[in-house]
Every structure is written in C-alpha cells, then in structure tokens.
XYZ file of C-alpha atoms in Angstrom:
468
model
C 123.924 -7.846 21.449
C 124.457 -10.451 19.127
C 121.270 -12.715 19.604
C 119.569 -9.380 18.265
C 121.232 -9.182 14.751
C 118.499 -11.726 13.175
C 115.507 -9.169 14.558
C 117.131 -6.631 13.338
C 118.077 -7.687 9.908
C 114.450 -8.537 9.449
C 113.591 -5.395 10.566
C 115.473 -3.911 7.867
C 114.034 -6.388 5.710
C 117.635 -8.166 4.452
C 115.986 -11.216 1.938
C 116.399 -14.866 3.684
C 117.053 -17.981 1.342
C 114.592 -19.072 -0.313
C 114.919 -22.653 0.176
C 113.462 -22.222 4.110
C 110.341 -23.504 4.241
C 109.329 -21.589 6.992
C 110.267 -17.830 5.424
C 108.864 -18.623 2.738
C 105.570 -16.898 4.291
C 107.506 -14.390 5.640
C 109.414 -13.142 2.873
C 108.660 -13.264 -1.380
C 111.314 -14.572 -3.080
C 111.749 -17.531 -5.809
C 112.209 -21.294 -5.721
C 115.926 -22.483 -5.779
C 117.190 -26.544 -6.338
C 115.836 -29.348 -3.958
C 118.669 -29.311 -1.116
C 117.584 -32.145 1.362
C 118.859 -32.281 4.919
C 120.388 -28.836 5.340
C 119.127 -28.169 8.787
C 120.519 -24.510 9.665
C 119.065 -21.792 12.361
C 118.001 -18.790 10.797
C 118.394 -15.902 12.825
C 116.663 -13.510 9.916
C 113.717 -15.886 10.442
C 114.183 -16.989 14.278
C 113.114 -19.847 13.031
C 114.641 -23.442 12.317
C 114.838 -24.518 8.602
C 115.395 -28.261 7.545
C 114.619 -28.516 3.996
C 115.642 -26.171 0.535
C 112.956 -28.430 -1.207
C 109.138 -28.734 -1.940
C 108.792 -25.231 -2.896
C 105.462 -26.159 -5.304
C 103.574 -22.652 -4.244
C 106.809 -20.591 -3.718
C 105.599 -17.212 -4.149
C 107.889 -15.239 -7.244
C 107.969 -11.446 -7.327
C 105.845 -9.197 -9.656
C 107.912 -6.541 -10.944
C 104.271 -4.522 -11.734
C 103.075 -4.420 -7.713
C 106.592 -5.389 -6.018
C 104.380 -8.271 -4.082
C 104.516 -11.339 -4.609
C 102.905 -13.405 -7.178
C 102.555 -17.721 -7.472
C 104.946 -19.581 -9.592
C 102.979 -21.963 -11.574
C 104.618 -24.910 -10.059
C 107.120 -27.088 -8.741
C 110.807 -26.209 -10.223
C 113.558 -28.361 -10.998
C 117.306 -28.131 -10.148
C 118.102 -26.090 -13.609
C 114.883 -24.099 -13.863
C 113.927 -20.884 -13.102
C 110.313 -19.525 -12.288
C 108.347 -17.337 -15.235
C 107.344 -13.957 -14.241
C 104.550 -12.295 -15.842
C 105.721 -8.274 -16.410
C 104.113 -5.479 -18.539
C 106.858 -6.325 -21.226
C 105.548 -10.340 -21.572
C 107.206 -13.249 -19.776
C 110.759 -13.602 -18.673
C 113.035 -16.001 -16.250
C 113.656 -14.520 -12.928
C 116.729 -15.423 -11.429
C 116.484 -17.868 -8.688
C 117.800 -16.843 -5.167
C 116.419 -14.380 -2.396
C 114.257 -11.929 -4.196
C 114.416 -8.340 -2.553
C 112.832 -5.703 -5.032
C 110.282 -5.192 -2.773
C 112.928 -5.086 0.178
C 114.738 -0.933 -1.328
C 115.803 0.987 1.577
C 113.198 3.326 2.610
C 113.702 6.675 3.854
C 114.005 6.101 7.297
C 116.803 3.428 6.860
C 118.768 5.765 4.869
C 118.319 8.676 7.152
C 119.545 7.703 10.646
C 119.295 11.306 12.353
C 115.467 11.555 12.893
C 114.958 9.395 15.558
C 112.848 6.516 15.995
C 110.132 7.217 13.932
C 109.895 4.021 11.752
C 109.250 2.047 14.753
C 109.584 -1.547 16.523
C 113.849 -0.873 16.103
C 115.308 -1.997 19.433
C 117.894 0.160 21.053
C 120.887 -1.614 21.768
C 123.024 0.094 24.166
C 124.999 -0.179 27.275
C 123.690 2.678 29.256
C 126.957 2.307 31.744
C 129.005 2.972 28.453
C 127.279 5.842 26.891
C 126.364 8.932 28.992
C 123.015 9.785 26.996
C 120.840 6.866 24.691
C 121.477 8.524 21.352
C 118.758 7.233 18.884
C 121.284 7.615 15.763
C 123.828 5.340 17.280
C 121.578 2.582 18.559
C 119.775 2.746 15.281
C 123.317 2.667 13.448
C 124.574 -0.405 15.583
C 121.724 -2.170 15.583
C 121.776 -1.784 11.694
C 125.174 -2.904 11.447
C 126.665 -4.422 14.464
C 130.194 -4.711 13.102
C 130.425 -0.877 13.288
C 133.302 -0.230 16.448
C 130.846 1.788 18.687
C 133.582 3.085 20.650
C 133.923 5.502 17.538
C 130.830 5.719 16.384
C 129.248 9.737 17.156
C 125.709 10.571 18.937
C 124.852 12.624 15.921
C 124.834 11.550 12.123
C 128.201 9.806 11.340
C 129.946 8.656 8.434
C 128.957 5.477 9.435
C 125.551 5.545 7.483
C 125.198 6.909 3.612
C 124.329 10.204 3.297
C 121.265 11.786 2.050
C 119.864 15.040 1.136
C 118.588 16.071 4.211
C 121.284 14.671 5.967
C 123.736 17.158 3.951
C 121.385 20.268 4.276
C 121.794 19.105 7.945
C 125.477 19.145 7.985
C 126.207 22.552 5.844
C 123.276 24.376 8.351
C 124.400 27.657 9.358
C 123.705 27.255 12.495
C 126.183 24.446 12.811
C 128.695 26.113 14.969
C 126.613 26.465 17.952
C 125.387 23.077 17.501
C 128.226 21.353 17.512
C 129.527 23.480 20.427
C 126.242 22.563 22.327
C 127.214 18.823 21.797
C 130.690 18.648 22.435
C 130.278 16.812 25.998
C 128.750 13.811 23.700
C 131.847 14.306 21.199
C 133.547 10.792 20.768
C 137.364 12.266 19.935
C 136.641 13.931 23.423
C 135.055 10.377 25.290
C 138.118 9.018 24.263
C 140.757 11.933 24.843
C 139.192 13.060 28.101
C 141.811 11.358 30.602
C 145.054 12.338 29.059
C 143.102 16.301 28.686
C 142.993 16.077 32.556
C 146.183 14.972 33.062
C 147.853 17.747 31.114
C 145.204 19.570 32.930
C 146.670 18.300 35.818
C 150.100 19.032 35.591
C 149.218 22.613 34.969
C 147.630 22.455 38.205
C 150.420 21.612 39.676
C 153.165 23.998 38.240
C 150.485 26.834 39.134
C 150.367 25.372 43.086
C 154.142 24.963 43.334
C 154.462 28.567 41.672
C 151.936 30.260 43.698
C 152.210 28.766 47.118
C 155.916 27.115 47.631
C 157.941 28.861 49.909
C 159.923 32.045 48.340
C 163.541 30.444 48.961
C 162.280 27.762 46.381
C 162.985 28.437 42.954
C 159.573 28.632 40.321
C 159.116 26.465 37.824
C 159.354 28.886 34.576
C 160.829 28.740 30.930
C 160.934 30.944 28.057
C 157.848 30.131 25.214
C 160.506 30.098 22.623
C 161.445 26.570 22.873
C 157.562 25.658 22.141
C 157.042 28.287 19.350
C 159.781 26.859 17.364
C 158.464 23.279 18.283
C 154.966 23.293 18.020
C 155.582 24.800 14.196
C 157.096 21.299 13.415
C 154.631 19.362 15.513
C 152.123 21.085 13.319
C 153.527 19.542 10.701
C 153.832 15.986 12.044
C 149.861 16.020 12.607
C 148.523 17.662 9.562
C 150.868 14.772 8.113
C 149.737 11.999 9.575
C 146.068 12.904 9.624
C 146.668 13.569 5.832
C 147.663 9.727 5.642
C 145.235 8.557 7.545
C 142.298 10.824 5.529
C 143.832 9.219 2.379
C 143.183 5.358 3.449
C 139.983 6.433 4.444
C 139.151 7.730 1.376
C 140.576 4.444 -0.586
C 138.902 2.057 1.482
C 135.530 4.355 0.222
C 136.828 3.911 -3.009
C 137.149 0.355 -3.293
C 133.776 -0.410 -1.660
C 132.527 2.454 -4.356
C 134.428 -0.222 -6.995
C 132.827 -3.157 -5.610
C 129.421 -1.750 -6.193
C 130.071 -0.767 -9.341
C 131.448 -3.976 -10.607
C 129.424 -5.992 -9.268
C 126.148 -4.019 -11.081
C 128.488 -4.868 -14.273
C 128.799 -8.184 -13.412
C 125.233 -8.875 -12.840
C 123.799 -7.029 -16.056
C 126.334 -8.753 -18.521
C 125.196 -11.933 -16.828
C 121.505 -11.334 -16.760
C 121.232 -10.381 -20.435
C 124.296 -12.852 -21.604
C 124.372 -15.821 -19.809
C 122.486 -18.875 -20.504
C 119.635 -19.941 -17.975
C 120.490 -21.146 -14.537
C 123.925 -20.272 -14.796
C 122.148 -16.663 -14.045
C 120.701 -17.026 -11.268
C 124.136 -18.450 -9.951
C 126.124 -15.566 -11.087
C 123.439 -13.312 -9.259
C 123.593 -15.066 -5.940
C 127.419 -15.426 -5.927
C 128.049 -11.472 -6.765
C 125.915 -10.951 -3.707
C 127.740 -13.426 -1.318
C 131.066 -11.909 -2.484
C 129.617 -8.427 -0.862
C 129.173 -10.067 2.768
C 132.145 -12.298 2.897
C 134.091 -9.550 2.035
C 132.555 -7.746 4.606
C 133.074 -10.148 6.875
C 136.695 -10.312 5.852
C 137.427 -7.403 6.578
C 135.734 -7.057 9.818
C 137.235 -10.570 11.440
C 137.009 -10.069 15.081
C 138.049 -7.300 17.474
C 139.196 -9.332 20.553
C 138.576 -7.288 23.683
C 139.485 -7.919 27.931
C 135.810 -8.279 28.906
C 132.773 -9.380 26.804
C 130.650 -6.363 27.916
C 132.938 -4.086 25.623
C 130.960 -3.038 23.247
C 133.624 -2.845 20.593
C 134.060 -6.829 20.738
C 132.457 -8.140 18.145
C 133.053 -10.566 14.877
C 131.191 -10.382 11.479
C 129.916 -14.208 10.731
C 128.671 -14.450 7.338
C 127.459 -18.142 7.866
C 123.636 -17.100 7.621
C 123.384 -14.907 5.144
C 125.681 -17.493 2.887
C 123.453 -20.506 3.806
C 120.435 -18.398 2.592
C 121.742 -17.453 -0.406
C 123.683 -20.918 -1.668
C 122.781 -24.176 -1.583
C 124.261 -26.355 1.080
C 127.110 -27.813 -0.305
C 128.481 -23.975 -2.064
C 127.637 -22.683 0.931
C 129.584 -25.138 3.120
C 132.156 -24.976 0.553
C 132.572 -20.909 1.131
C 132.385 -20.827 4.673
C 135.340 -23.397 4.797
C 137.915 -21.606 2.584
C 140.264 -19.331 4.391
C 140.004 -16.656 2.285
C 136.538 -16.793 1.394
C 136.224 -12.838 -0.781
C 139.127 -14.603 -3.367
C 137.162 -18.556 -3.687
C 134.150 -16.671 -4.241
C 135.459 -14.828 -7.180
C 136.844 -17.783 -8.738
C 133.839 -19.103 -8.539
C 132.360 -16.326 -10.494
C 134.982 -17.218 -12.776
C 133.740 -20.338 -13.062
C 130.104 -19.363 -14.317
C 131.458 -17.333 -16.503
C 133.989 -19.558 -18.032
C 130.651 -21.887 -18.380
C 128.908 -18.755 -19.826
C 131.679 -18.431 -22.318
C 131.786 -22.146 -23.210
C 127.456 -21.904 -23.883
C 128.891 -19.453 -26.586
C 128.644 -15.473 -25.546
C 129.976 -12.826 -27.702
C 133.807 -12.498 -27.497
C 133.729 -8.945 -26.602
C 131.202 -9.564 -23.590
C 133.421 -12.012 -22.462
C 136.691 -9.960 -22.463
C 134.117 -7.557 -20.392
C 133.329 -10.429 -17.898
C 137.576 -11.059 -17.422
C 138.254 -7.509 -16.781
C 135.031 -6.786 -14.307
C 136.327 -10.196 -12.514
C 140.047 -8.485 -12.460
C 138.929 -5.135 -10.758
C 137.245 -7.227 -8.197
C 140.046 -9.079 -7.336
C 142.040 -5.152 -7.406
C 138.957 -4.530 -4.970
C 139.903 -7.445 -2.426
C 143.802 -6.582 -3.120
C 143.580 -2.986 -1.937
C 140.917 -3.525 1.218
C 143.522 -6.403 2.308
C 146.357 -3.953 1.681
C 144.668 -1.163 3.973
C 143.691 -4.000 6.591
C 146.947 -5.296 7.346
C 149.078 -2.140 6.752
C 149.082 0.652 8.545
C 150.755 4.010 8.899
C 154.397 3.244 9.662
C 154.286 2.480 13.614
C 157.337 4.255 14.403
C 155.916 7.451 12.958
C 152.470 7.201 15.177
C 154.372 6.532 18.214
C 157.248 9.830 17.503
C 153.908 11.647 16.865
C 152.693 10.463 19.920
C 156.109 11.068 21.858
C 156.447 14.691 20.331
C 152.800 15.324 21.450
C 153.359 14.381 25.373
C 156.797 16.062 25.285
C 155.156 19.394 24.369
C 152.171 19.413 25.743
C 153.500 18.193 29.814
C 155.991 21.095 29.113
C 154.003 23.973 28.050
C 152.355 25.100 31.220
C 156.390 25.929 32.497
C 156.738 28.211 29.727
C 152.494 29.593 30.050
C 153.024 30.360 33.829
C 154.552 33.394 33.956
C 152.212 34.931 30.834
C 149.141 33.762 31.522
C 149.284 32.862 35.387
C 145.909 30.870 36.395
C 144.686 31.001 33.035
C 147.390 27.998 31.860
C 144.451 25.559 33.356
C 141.764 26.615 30.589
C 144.833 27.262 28.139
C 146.072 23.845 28.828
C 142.672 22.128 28.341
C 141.940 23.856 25.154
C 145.070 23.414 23.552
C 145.273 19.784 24.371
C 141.719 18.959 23.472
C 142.865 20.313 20.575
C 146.047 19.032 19.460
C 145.325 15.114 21.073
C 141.851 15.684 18.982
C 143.574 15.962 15.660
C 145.821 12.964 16.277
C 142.994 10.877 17.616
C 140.681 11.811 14.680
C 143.846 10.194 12.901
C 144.122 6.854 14.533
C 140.460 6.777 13.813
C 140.115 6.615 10.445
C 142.767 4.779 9.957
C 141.056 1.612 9.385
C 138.260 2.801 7.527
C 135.965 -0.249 7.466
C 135.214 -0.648 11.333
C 132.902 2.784 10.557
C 132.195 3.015 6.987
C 128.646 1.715 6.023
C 129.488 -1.507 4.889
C 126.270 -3.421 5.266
C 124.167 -0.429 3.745
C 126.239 -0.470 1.519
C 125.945 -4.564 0.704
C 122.530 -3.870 0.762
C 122.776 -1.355 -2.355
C 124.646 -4.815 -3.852
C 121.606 -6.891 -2.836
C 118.852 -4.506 -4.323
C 120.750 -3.532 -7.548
C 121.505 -7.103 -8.540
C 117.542 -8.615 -7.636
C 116.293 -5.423 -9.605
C 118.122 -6.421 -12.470
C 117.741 -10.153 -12.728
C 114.035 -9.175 -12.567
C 113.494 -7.023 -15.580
C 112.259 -8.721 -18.713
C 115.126 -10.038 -20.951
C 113.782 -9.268 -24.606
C 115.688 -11.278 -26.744
C-alpha cells in the first residue's frame, strides 16, 4: 500500500517543492533559493529530482484566475517573486503554492462513492468482507488512518460536511444502520468473543436439556446479575466517558493547531520583513506533518499484510517544502514537532530584531506558546492512557458476567438464552470496545485533511496583496 501514497497525494493535489525541476510542470508554485545537489525521490511527482535551482521561468500563482502566471525572472536566495493582483503588486511567499490546490467537494465528502474518478481502491479483499468505496477512498487519502477501525460508511475519520450531517440525522437512520450492522467494525472486531458467550449458552442449554435426570442442572437465581450488572453499568459508561473525553481533546488540540497556526502566518505575512516570510510560512506548514507524523510513529504488527501496520514518514513532504540542509536538519532531530517550533522562534526573534511593533511581537510569543501547549497535550494523550488496571477489571468484570448469565437465563427464558446471550453481549462488549477505540484519537481522526486546511489557509494568505 505504501508505494501508492505519492499517486494518491497527487491525486488529491498535496503541493510538491518547488525547487524540483521536474514538478515544476506539474504543479504552480514559486521559485525558492538555489539548493545544488539535493537528489531526493519524489513520490508526489514519481519522479526523481536533483536540483532546487535554475528556476528562471518558474511559474508564480495569480490570485485573479488561481493558475499560474510567469515570474519575471531568475530569483535570488533572499527574494521573493512579484505577483500582479487586482489590488497592484505584492511579494508572494516563496514555497509550494497551493491556492489553486482547496479541497473540492468530493474530497471533503467521502460517502458518495467514486465519482471524482482515477482514485485507486486500496484494499485487502481477504480482510474486508465487501469493497466499501468510503474506506478505500479514506485510506487511500490518509494511509496512517488504523483501518482495522475505520467503518464502511462515513466515519469520523474524514471532516464533516453538510450533506454528510443531513446524512447522519436522516430519519430513516435506524433501519439503515440496522441493515448494515454485518459491515459494523465494533462487531468485525467483537464477533469471536459474541460466539463464545454464544457458545457457552449453548452448552448450559445441551447439558440442561439432554443430560441424564440423576444429573443435577446447571441453574442460579438472576439476582446475583441484577445487582451486578447495575455496577458494571457503571464501570462502562465510566470508562467510555474517559475515553470520549481524550477523544474530544485530541480534536481540540488539532482544532488549536489550526487556529494558531492561521495566527502565526497572518502576523507574519503582514509583519515580518521579506524572506523571513516565506520561511515562517513554510515552517508553520512542516510543523502540521511532523506533528502528524509524531504522533502516528509506527504500529508494529506480526505479518506485513496487516493492514493496520503502517508508519507516517514525513521525509517527502519536508524535503519539498525546506531546503536541503533545514530539511535534513528536521528529519534528524528526535523530536522533530518541538525543533520545528523553535525554529519558528527563530524567524520571529529575527522578525523582532528587523523592528516589529512590540505588541505584535508579544502576539508572536504567546501563538508560539499555545503551540508548544498543542504538542504538550497530543504527547500527553499519546503516551498515557486510561489507567491499565481499570481497562483490564472492566474487562475481568465483563467476562465474569457475561460466561455466567446464561446459568441464571436458563430456567426463564429456556432456548431463548442463545439470542439473549448474543444480544446482550454484542451489546455490552460493543460499548467497551467503542471505548478502547477512541482512546487514541489520532489513529482515526482526519489528520491529513486536516494538515491540508493548514496548507491552504497559510498559501491563501501569503498570497493576498500586503498594502502597506
């Protein structure tokens, strides 16, 4: 699955560095510094790129048609290229230009099928009992999604829009779900221990009905799991209760990120002095993918064919947004979300030396803090979770009661414990698993959609005019 990502990323039109010659007919964007000998593949571009110079005719967005127009030559090292908009002239900020690259409607809206075309379904047929459109579209979109949790239908793993939420609040929604349930994922993934309780009912209805009479039947009073399945009632609701809350932060924080980061890039693009723009721009938008990539490490799995394995590499998108040597830089550091922010700190400690107001500046320190609160928190989430000992009584309590309860169902509901059994464990097992889910929000939240809203907002801005 991975030698797809770069198709598919074009596809989906993510911008590719400038500074390869060969996308530069591929994709518009503006000249960045000379950077000889950086010899990188580029799977956006398939192609192989060996020079970030000679970029004499490098094509520069026009913010009037949204296609690209020709810079009026070469550019130097501190330079950036002149764009001609309805409002006069102004200095776009170098770096991968995407304003023509917005998310169209069928990237945004996953549920209607293939319609946009030439997206490849990527799928293991074996794994999945039907091809479901929505998640091959949503994996092939973002491959660090965990597809073992990722729904047939539209998830949470994609941003919603309007259609999408007349879709979900449909009255009809009851009977649709219902109709769906075999392609459920809580119940993919819950199936085997639902037959086994399954099972054991089975089993204390054959010993029951056909064991000789001088054996005695297996029978208890319901009692015991009245008063118990009050309190294991409580033990779910609380632990899915945690578990909704982190997922809800992580959302948060990646709300946060966005939103600082649009701060960050319109103090700098009306503030800072000349190139140190464009850098401010480009680094804001590598933060977004190497904290992506962060957070989504590597899932290390038995067999390569499971289609959870997989680990976010951020090498490409960082080598065609940076120079060589930031870019090697970055991809060396350990924790690469917390260099790149000093490095932002950086630019703007440059900005502030060039002589910014004092106020913006104070601005700039606190936007640069709540990023930093941004990395804090996802780490937090990432390497914390739920108190083990309380997912594994939960887990205890839940076998305990369940591999009981067709002892005490027997002698009220005879053959009808085997239904009663299933439902009740699809049930209860469902709740917990929808828990352990979401507990580690960012292997299904829409993370690269969501770097993508990073990518857009930040090019749109650095290429409005700057009336001064």
């Amino acid at each position: 699955m991975l030698h797809q990502i770069g198709s598919t990323m074009q596809q989906h039109r993510m911008p590719a560095y400038a500074g390869c010659k060969s996308v530069c007919a591929k994709v518009p964007h503006t000249p960045m510094p000379s950077q000889a000998n950086c010899v990188h593949k580029s799977r956006w571009s398939s192609t192989i790129c060996k020079s970030r110079g000679d970029h004499s005719a490098a094509p520069s967005p026009s913010p009037n048609s949204g296609t690209p127009s020709t810079s009026a030559g070469a550019v130097g090292a501190t330079s950036a290229p002149i764009v001609n908009g309805r409002h006069g002239t102004y200095e776009a900020a170098p770096g991968p230009s995407v304003v023509a690259h917005t998310l169209s409607s069928s990237d945004a809206d996953e549920d209607d099928g293939d319609e946009a075309g030439g997206c490849v379904a990527v799928w293991d047929e074996n794994f999945w009992n039907r091809p479901s459109p929505v998640r091959a579209r949503l994996i092939n979109n973002d491959p660090g999604l965990n597809q073992n949790l990722i729904s047939s239908g539209t998830t949470i793993a994609q941003i919603f829009s309007q259609d999408m939420w007349e879709r979900h609040r449909q009255p009809g929604r009851y009977w649709l779900y219902m109709s769906r349930m075999l392609h459920s994922t809580v119940l993919r993934r819950i199936f085997k221990p639902v037959m086994v309780f399954c099972s054991i009912a089975a089993v204390v209805g054959a010993v029951n009905s056909w064991a000789p009479a001088h054996l005695p039947r297996i029978t208890m009073s319901l009692v015991p799991h009245t008063l118990l399945g009050a309190a294991l009632s409580l033990l779910l609701v609380f632990r899915t209760n945690s578990s909704y809350a982190r997922f809800v932060e992580g959302r948060l924080l990646w709300g946060a990120l966005v939103r600082h980061s649009r701060d960050w890039t319109r103090m700098a693009a009306n503030y800072f002095p000349g190139e140190l723009r464009g850098r401010a721009a480009r680094y804001v938008q590598v933060l977004a993918f190497v904290l992506k990539s962060h957070l989504r490490s590597g899932r290390t799995r038995a067999t390569v064919a499971d289609p959870s394995a997989f680990r976010d590499d951020p090498t490409i998108v960082v080598q065609e947004l940076l120079p060589c040597s930031e870019a090697d830089a970055v991809l060396t550091q350990t924790n690469r979300p917390f260099y790149v922010v000093c490095r932002m700190t950086q630019i703007a400690r440059d900005a502030c030396a060039a002589g910014i107001p004092r106020h913006i500046s104070h601005s700039i320190e606190h936007t640069l803090s709540e990023l930093m609160a941004v990395i804090g928190g996802c780490d937090r989430i990432l390497g914390t979770p739920i108190p083990l000992s309380y997912t594994r009584h939960t887990s205890r309590s839940l076998v305990l009661w369940l591999a009981t309860l067709p002892v005490a169902l027997w002698p009220v509901a005879g053959w009808l414990t085997l239904p009663t059994m299933a439902v009740l464990a699809f049930i209860f097992l469902g709740i917990d698993e929808i828990g352990v889910e979401i507990e580690e929000p960012f292997c299904i939240l829409p993370l690269l959609p969501l770097c993508r809203t990073i990518v857009n907002d930040v090019n749109t801005v650095m290429t409005m005019p700057m009336h001064h």
